[in-house]
Amino acid sequence: MSELAQVLVVDFGAQYAQLIARRVREAHVYSRIIPRDTTAAAAAELNPLAIILSGGPASVYADDAFSLDPAFFDLGIPILGICYGHQLLAQGLGGVVERTEAGEYGGTDLTVAGEDSTLFAELPAVQQVWMSHADSVVKSPPGFTVTASTAGSPVAAMEDSSQGLYGVQFHPEVSHTPRGQDLLKRFLFEVVDARPSWTHVSIIERAIERIRAQVGDRKVICGLSGGVDSAVAAALVHKAVGDELTCVFIDHGLLRSGEAEQVVETFERVFATNLIHVDATDRFLDALEGVTDPESKRKIIGATFIRVFEDVAEQLEDVDVLVQGTLYPDIIESGTKDAARIKSHHNVGGLPDDMQFELVEPLKDLFKDEVRAVGEELGLPDEIVWRQPFPGPGLAIRIVGEVTRERLAMLRAADLIILEEIRRAGLYRDVWQSFGVLAAIRTVGIQGDERTYAHPLIVRAVVSDDAMTADWARLPYEVLEAISTRVINEVEGVNRVTYDVSSKPPATIEWE
């Protein structure tokens, strides 16, 4: 199997490491994230076009600081250091990094020094950049030229173009650095001389090639949820193995109103492959009885999914391959060596240790926007491609407390109203997700001149590009008013509606 030309992003535990990889891909160059302790020899075996050193939370001079194999500097390929990576580059080659009297955080004016910089050519002499640091490079290494500075960073950018080594203290990958993507493109195309070959077509061709190499002529089952992730995974696998694929839609009783029927109807209309529909509502709800801890819910749901798939596989015979629509954010949020676990996604951290399946995850290196683009390229309808994300554990993680049939019924009715009003306002494609959360507490209200003691409903709507970060959606007051009025009037058991105005971070999109 041919290897794509790629840029390696060394992850030093930065919150933006994944964003760097995304920005490189947006320039149509393939990127791969590698751990900070990867040796230069191991990196060289991947035949990288270039190396980007990410930011990180530590100080390069601390006793427990993350280090870089010095042999990286001898690989003879271009290197770009960002923030912590910039400081590692400076310190590793003989420069000086020191604690500053006052750190720089947020928008900062950057002044370009001279006109000979490769990275800053054709960019403004003064531009705003996004800083996040308390240490600075105060002296560049021998052979380097200082190409930009700020009030708090005398060496805010440096380069040794003869060696292909570059460093910037600021974050070009964030949207708050308006010309940051232009700078990254100059590194990729002027320094690295990369070709923009990472396209939706190449993603599809490579995925099919990998699926065929892994699966061979074996039979495969795919867990279908009705969302874009599992649908695109199913479409890719079907292109690769044809009739050897059987899709399994498990109704766990935690879906939204009318969703099971819609999934079956859409799938049978769009896909030309086998579909098995399993109603496992009782099995899931029995397993969740009395459970209130969010992590326990996710693990129970993940394990029960696998057990149901195993039952289906036994009926089909000779099936030991399971396709999942796992995305890269699922893996990151479930915890890696340098990324803390935010929540165990049911298809990652929730899988049982004794699972009998070999997993095929054709989307595990992709972000949601890339998956949607692939879905469009494969010809999937808009109703699948642009469906708002819905979590695998379903409404179970939108009920804070024990999941009961009564609470599910309340939340389904309220959630339906939210989506109806969002669509009526023409906002469905503008928000990433919009939904209701039912808290298993009660509040006092007045309805019909009588005291009520019922549940509050929290409305959650966010805007995002990939769910790694998100901001609360500024919904018009009239939309919120319509939702609140209808929910309180139409959903028995709810007497109060609130709106969640938290961003991610510090909050998560889902409540559990």
XYZ file of C-alpha atoms in Angstrom:
512
model
C 0.000 0.000 0.000
C 1.529 3.333 -1.018
C 2.179 5.878 1.719
C 0.803 9.380 1.276
C 3.243 12.259 1.442
C 2.684 13.584 4.937
C 3.573 16.171 7.521
C 4.114 14.843 11.033
C 2.801 16.863 13.985
C 4.643 16.025 17.199
C 2.135 16.329 20.047
C 3.562 17.848 23.227
C 0.190 17.818 24.987
C -1.117 21.064 23.518
C -4.834 21.749 23.344
C -4.268 22.821 19.722
C -2.233 19.866 18.430
C -5.254 18.423 16.635
C -6.045 21.832 15.190
C -2.568 22.067 13.656
C -3.189 18.768 11.891
C -6.578 20.041 10.693
C -5.086 23.227 9.273
C -2.450 21.253 7.359
C -5.193 19.052 5.898
C -7.241 22.111 4.984
C -4.290 23.046 2.787
C -4.789 19.597 1.159
C -1.622 18.108 2.634
C -1.953 14.929 4.677
C -0.907 15.222 8.324
C -0.445 12.667 11.052
C -0.032 13.262 14.777
C 2.750 11.336 16.483
C 3.580 11.050 20.220
C 6.201 13.330 21.736
C 8.490 10.395 22.589
C 8.732 9.196 18.986
C 12.370 8.832 18.029
C 13.805 10.574 15.004
C 14.584 7.171 13.487
C 10.952 6.041 13.876
C 9.712 9.312 12.393
C 12.104 8.983 9.458
C 10.631 5.570 8.619
C 7.352 7.367 7.837
C 9.143 9.380 5.104
C 7.737 12.723 6.249
C 7.851 15.843 4.133
C 8.233 17.976 7.249
C 7.852 18.053 11.028
C 5.729 20.469 13.044
C 6.374 20.697 16.789
C 3.179 21.573 18.655
C 2.689 23.758 21.675
C 2.542 22.331 25.179
C 1.702 23.232 28.777
C 5.169 23.030 30.356
C 8.381 25.076 30.410
C 11.229 23.705 28.305
C 13.711 24.235 31.140
C 11.638 22.426 33.808
C 12.973 19.157 35.226
C 9.938 17.258 33.939
C 9.714 19.076 30.613
C 8.778 17.116 27.497
C 11.861 16.755 25.324
C 12.536 16.033 21.671
C 15.015 13.526 20.295
C 17.917 15.816 19.202
C 18.381 13.643 16.114
C 15.269 15.271 14.639
C 17.458 18.261 13.806
C 19.738 16.016 11.747
C 16.990 14.527 9.531
C 17.529 17.174 6.875
C 13.815 17.923 6.492
C 11.990 21.187 7.290
C 10.855 21.731 10.879
C 8.386 24.320 12.162
C 8.154 24.868 15.925
C 4.993 26.453 17.357
C 4.916 27.991 20.877
C 6.478 25.262 23.077
C 7.841 23.713 19.889
C 9.457 27.066 19.023
C 11.128 27.135 22.424
C 12.276 23.511 22.121
C 13.813 24.343 18.759
C 15.627 27.347 20.201
C 16.909 25.597 23.314
C 17.910 22.448 21.451
C 20.087 24.369 19.004
C 21.816 26.735 21.431
C 19.339 29.558 21.971
C 18.078 30.871 25.315
C 14.556 30.520 26.764
C 13.632 32.435 29.911
C 10.642 33.190 32.087
C 9.240 36.606 31.266
C 8.041 39.165 33.785
C 4.572 39.068 32.254
C 3.225 36.439 29.900
C 1.390 37.153 26.671
C -2.113 35.769 26.317
C -4.648 36.504 23.609
C -4.468 38.922 20.714
C -1.042 40.555 20.335
C 0.507 42.826 17.713
C 3.429 41.194 15.896
C 6.031 43.241 14.027
C 7.908 41.596 11.162
C 11.638 42.386 11.051
C 12.907 43.203 7.569
C 11.751 41.770 4.239
C 13.853 38.610 3.912
C 11.671 36.185 5.864
C 10.392 33.149 3.979
C 7.360 32.664 6.229
C 6.318 36.318 6.387
C 6.891 37.258 2.744
C 3.771 38.925 1.309
C 2.250 39.158 4.810
C 1.645 42.481 6.626
C 4.566 44.099 8.446
C 2.340 44.429 11.523
C -0.348 41.850 12.183
C -2.353 40.445 15.069
C -1.482 36.975 16.364
C -2.725 34.799 19.212
C -0.278 34.245 22.061
C -0.450 31.867 25.030
C 2.846 31.674 26.920
C 4.768 32.755 29.996
C 8.257 31.913 28.626
C 10.044 33.531 25.697
C 12.997 32.899 23.449
C 15.297 35.780 24.379
C 18.234 34.731 22.199
C 17.991 32.815 18.934
C 20.381 29.934 18.165
C 23.495 30.477 16.027
C 22.648 30.715 12.340
C 19.064 31.872 12.941
C 17.604 35.212 11.946
C 14.973 36.889 14.126
C 12.065 37.556 11.765
C 9.403 38.974 14.099
C 8.918 40.309 17.614
C 6.227 41.510 20.004
C 6.329 43.695 23.104
C 6.827 40.629 25.291
C 8.705 38.305 22.903
C 11.979 39.592 21.428
C 12.200 36.426 19.322
C 8.544 35.877 18.393
C 9.666 34.229 15.140
C 13.001 32.976 13.834
C 14.304 30.988 10.911
C 17.390 29.356 9.460
C 16.260 28.944 5.871
C 19.498 27.206 4.871
C 18.630 24.375 7.274
C 14.856 24.561 6.774
C 14.264 25.341 10.467
C 11.540 27.784 11.559
C 9.920 28.776 14.830
C 7.010 31.014 15.860
C 5.968 31.820 19.421
C 2.344 32.478 18.473
C -0.374 30.073 17.293
C -0.924 30.323 13.519
C -3.418 27.444 13.627
C -6.145 29.319 15.540
C -8.715 31.569 13.895
C -7.651 34.413 16.213
C -4.449 34.696 14.140
C -6.106 36.048 10.967
C -3.138 35.386 8.645
C -2.038 32.201 10.377
C -3.232 29.853 7.643
C -1.356 31.923 5.071
C 1.818 31.472 7.108
C 1.260 27.697 7.354
C 0.693 27.525 3.608
C 3.955 29.366 3.009
C 5.716 26.770 5.144
C 4.012 23.894 3.322
C 4.364 25.153 -0.238
C 7.331 27.539 -0.238
C 9.576 25.747 2.271
C 8.451 22.117 2.108
C 7.362 22.191 -1.549
C 4.431 19.909 -0.662
C 1.815 18.934 -3.209
C -1.872 19.489 -2.327
C -2.842 15.841 -2.805
C -5.042 15.264 0.288
C -8.476 15.521 -1.325
C -11.846 13.936 -0.689
C -11.271 11.583 -3.608
C -7.869 10.511 -2.280
C -9.361 9.926 1.182
C -11.971 7.597 -0.327
C -9.488 5.711 -2.502
C -7.111 5.211 0.399
C -9.880 4.106 2.780
C -11.128 1.496 0.314
C -7.588 0.227 -0.228
C -7.039 -0.145 3.517
C -10.394 -1.842 4.110
C -9.704 -4.429 1.417
C -6.222 -5.081 2.789
C -7.584 -5.620 6.313
C -10.785 -7.517 5.573
C -9.874 -9.640 2.567
C -12.814 -11.867 1.609
C -14.288 -12.131 5.122
C -17.881 -11.270 6.008
C -18.393 -7.953 7.778
C -21.107 -6.383 9.916
C -21.441 -2.635 10.417
C -23.116 -0.906 13.329
C -25.495 1.577 11.741
C -26.982 4.393 13.817
C -28.453 6.620 11.123
C -25.878 9.367 11.679
C -23.336 10.562 9.148
C -20.380 8.732 10.748
C -21.768 5.203 10.589
C -23.430 5.894 7.214
C -20.168 7.042 5.606
C -18.303 4.106 7.185
C -20.929 1.728 5.784
C -20.746 3.317 2.324
C -16.946 3.014 2.243
C -16.977 -0.610 3.375
C -19.720 -1.463 0.882
C -17.583 -0.008 -1.912
C -14.687 -2.125 -0.690
C -16.351 -5.509 -0.037
C -19.805 -5.324 -1.652
C -22.287 -7.982 -0.550
C -19.955 -9.296 2.174
C -21.297 -6.382 4.266
C -24.363 -6.665 6.491
C -25.487 -3.551 8.355
C -27.040 -3.902 11.783
C -29.223 -1.177 13.234
C -29.695 -1.667 16.965
C -32.545 0.315 18.490
C -31.421 0.720 22.094
C -34.563 2.561 23.118
C -32.575 5.772 23.624
C -33.330 7.375 20.270
C -35.294 10.522 19.545
C -38.949 10.542 18.554
C -39.593 8.570 15.342
C -35.883 8.077 14.753
C -35.830 4.281 14.486
C -38.436 4.299 11.731
C -36.626 7.126 9.929
C -33.272 5.318 10.033
C -34.726 2.127 8.551
C -36.628 4.016 5.836
C -33.624 6.152 4.846
C -31.211 3.240 4.822
C -33.421 0.999 2.691
C -33.926 3.863 0.227
C -30.265 4.886 -0.053
C -28.220 1.695 0.424
C -28.295 -1.450 -1.626
C -27.097 -3.892 0.994
C -28.457 -6.117 3.757
C -29.992 -4.532 6.858
C -30.867 -6.246 10.126
C -33.024 -4.227 12.542
C -32.806 -5.308 16.189
C -35.105 -3.842 18.837
C -33.060 -4.221 22.029
C -34.861 -1.555 24.068
C -35.636 -3.784 27.044
C -32.114 -5.162 27.170
C -30.507 -1.702 27.330
C -32.998 -0.158 29.762
C -32.768 -3.157 32.082
C -28.979 -2.788 32.089
C -29.254 0.927 32.900
C -31.748 0.530 35.741
C -30.568 2.353 38.857
C -27.400 3.698 37.166
C -26.671 7.411 37.582
C -22.915 7.773 36.987
C -22.204 9.101 33.453
C -19.104 6.941 32.859
C -20.982 3.841 34.004
C -23.825 4.626 31.608
C -21.425 4.917 28.671
C -19.579 1.707 29.519
C -22.819 -0.252 30.018
C -24.185 0.966 26.683
C -20.920 0.234 24.864
C -20.692 -3.270 26.303
C -24.361 -4.025 25.577
C -23.945 -2.932 21.970
C -21.104 -5.421 21.539
C -23.084 -8.234 23.156
C -25.999 -7.611 20.762
C -23.641 -7.511 17.781
C -22.167 -10.822 18.931
C -25.650 -12.350 19.042
C -26.309 -11.166 15.481
C -22.938 -12.467 14.304
C -23.730 -15.927 15.692
C -26.898 -16.042 13.607
C -24.994 -14.976 10.462
C -22.090 -17.397 11.102
C -18.397 -16.790 10.357
C -18.521 -13.068 11.099
C -15.737 -11.654 13.251
C -15.274 -8.189 11.732
C -17.200 -5.165 13.015
C -17.234 -1.758 11.323
C -17.616 1.335 13.496
C -17.895 5.011 12.559
C -15.295 6.068 15.126
C -13.860 9.552 14.535
C -10.620 11.094 15.714
C -12.310 13.313 18.345
C -13.875 10.155 19.857
C -10.412 8.724 20.397
C -8.912 11.936 21.787
C -11.734 12.605 24.258
C -11.627 9.003 25.463
C -8.037 9.612 26.593
C -4.538 9.152 25.195
C -1.105 9.299 26.780
C -0.940 13.088 26.540
C -4.664 13.900 26.489
C -6.793 13.442 29.577
C -10.020 11.456 29.318
C -12.926 13.856 28.974
C -15.514 11.101 28.606
C -15.400 7.504 27.435
C -17.110 7.295 24.082
C -19.201 4.153 23.933
C -17.312 2.944 20.841
C -13.850 3.538 22.346
C -13.527 3.527 26.145
C -16.817 1.659 26.555
C -15.832 -1.496 24.672
C -15.526 -4.707 26.729
C -12.097 -6.310 27.078
C -13.369 -9.721 25.960
C -14.843 -8.461 22.690
C -14.601 -11.116 19.964
C -14.614 -8.755 16.966
C -11.791 -7.302 14.939
C -12.623 -3.647 14.450
C -12.589 -1.832 11.122
C -12.669 1.934 11.662
C -12.187 3.677 8.309
C -12.890 7.154 9.732
C -10.763 7.058 12.874
C -8.229 9.565 11.501
C -10.866 12.022 10.268
C -12.646 15.000 11.728
C -16.391 15.498 11.300
C -16.081 18.075 8.518
C -13.880 15.676 6.532
C -16.419 12.876 7.041
C -19.233 15.087 5.752
C -17.186 16.024 2.699
C -16.515 12.340 2.014
C -20.224 11.588 2.437
C -21.098 14.212 -0.175
C -18.445 12.817 -2.513
C -19.979 9.337 -2.086
C -23.385 10.726 -3.041
C -25.125 10.333 0.306
C -28.226 12.541 0.679
C -28.179 15.792 2.660
C -30.514 14.334 5.277
C -27.684 11.973 6.273
C -24.645 14.153 5.603
C -25.955 17.217 7.415
C -27.828 15.513 10.218
C -26.825 17.070 13.512
C -24.522 14.795 15.518
C -26.325 12.469 17.892
C -24.332 10.566 20.532
C -24.128 6.786 20.378
C -25.462 6.456 23.954
C -28.405 8.565 22.808
C -30.730 10.227 25.285
C -29.134 8.320 28.173
C -26.434 10.985 28.433
C -28.979 13.784 28.104
C -30.785 12.645 31.230
C -28.839 13.715 34.307
C -29.610 10.864 36.669
C -31.242 7.481 36.225
C -32.676 6.678 32.805
C -36.325 5.666 33.041
C -39.043 5.189 30.458
C -40.984 8.130 31.918
C -37.986 10.471 31.650
C -37.213 9.252 28.135
C -40.779 10.037 27.066
C -40.543 13.569 28.495
C -37.177 14.236 26.866
C -38.275 12.850 23.489
C -41.314 15.144 23.445
C -39.246 18.187 24.428
C -36.416 17.371 22.028
C -38.860 17.102 19.139
C -40.167 20.600 19.898
C -36.620 22.025 20.016
C -35.728 20.584 16.615
C -39.036 21.695 15.086
C -38.502 25.284 16.210
C -34.833 25.298 15.139
C -35.848 24.076 11.680
C -38.794 26.515 11.498
C -36.343 29.366 12.146
C -34.028 28.113 9.370
C -31.181 27.526 11.816
C -30.707 23.746 11.591
C -27.595 23.940 9.379
C -26.207 26.949 11.278
C -25.834 25.166 14.617
C -23.690 22.110 15.265
C -26.111 20.531 17.717
C -29.375 21.585 19.324
C -31.112 19.438 21.905
C -32.688 19.196 25.342
C -31.269 17.920 28.617
C -33.545 16.621 31.363
C -32.264 16.992 34.907
C -33.596 14.415 37.355
C -34.443 17.111 39.880
C -37.658 19.014 40.497
C -38.393 22.717 40.738
C -41.420 24.664 41.946
C -43.681 26.268 39.369
C -47.192 27.630 38.867
C -49.474 26.260 36.162
C -53.228 26.883 36.096
C -52.995 28.840 39.360
C -51.680 25.735 41.073
C -48.307 24.890 42.508
C -46.325 22.379 40.478
C -43.212 20.429 41.384
C -41.774 19.208 38.095
C -38.569 18.822 36.065
C -36.513 21.613 34.465
C -35.463 21.222 30.830
C -32.148 22.670 29.694
C -31.880 23.721 26.049
C -28.401 23.308 24.562
C -27.327 24.676 21.151
C -23.719 25.112 20.039
C -21.713 26.172 17.012
C -18.526 24.301 16.119
C -16.358 23.032 13.266
C -15.354 19.647 14.640
C -16.675 19.325 18.238
C -13.158 19.606 19.670
C -14.146 23.124 20.737
C -17.566 24.786 20.643
C -19.367 27.988 21.562
C -22.974 28.417 22.632
C -25.251 29.487 19.799
C -26.753 32.957 20.016
C -30.292 31.839 19.219
C -32.811 34.647 18.685
C -34.963 35.383 21.728
C -38.127 34.651 19.777
C -36.862 31.123 19.020
C -36.039 30.502 22.671
C -39.430 31.911 23.656
C -41.235 29.591 21.231
C -39.315 26.565 22.535
C -39.962 27.453 26.168
C -43.666 28.139 25.667
C -44.289 24.948 23.736
C -42.277 22.691 26.044
C -44.003 23.947 29.193
C -47.438 23.795 27.564
C -47.050 20.484 25.735
C -44.701 18.306 27.788
C -46.247 16.986 30.965
C -43.757 16.888 33.804
C -41.703 19.953 32.749
C -42.388 23.356 34.302
C -39.191 25.304 33.627
C -36.874 25.838 30.612
C -33.330 27.215 30.819
C -30.668 27.886 28.162
C -27.057 26.674 28.526
C -24.596 29.475 27.682
C -21.375 27.491 28.338
C -18.616 27.047 25.769
C -16.367 24.008 25.292
C -14.014 24.190 27.094
C -14.659 24.452 30.020
C -17.948 22.582 29.527
C -18.541 19.678 27.153
C -21.246 19.743 24.482
C -23.183 16.875 26.006
C -24.012 17.040 29.702
C -22.859 13.532 30.627
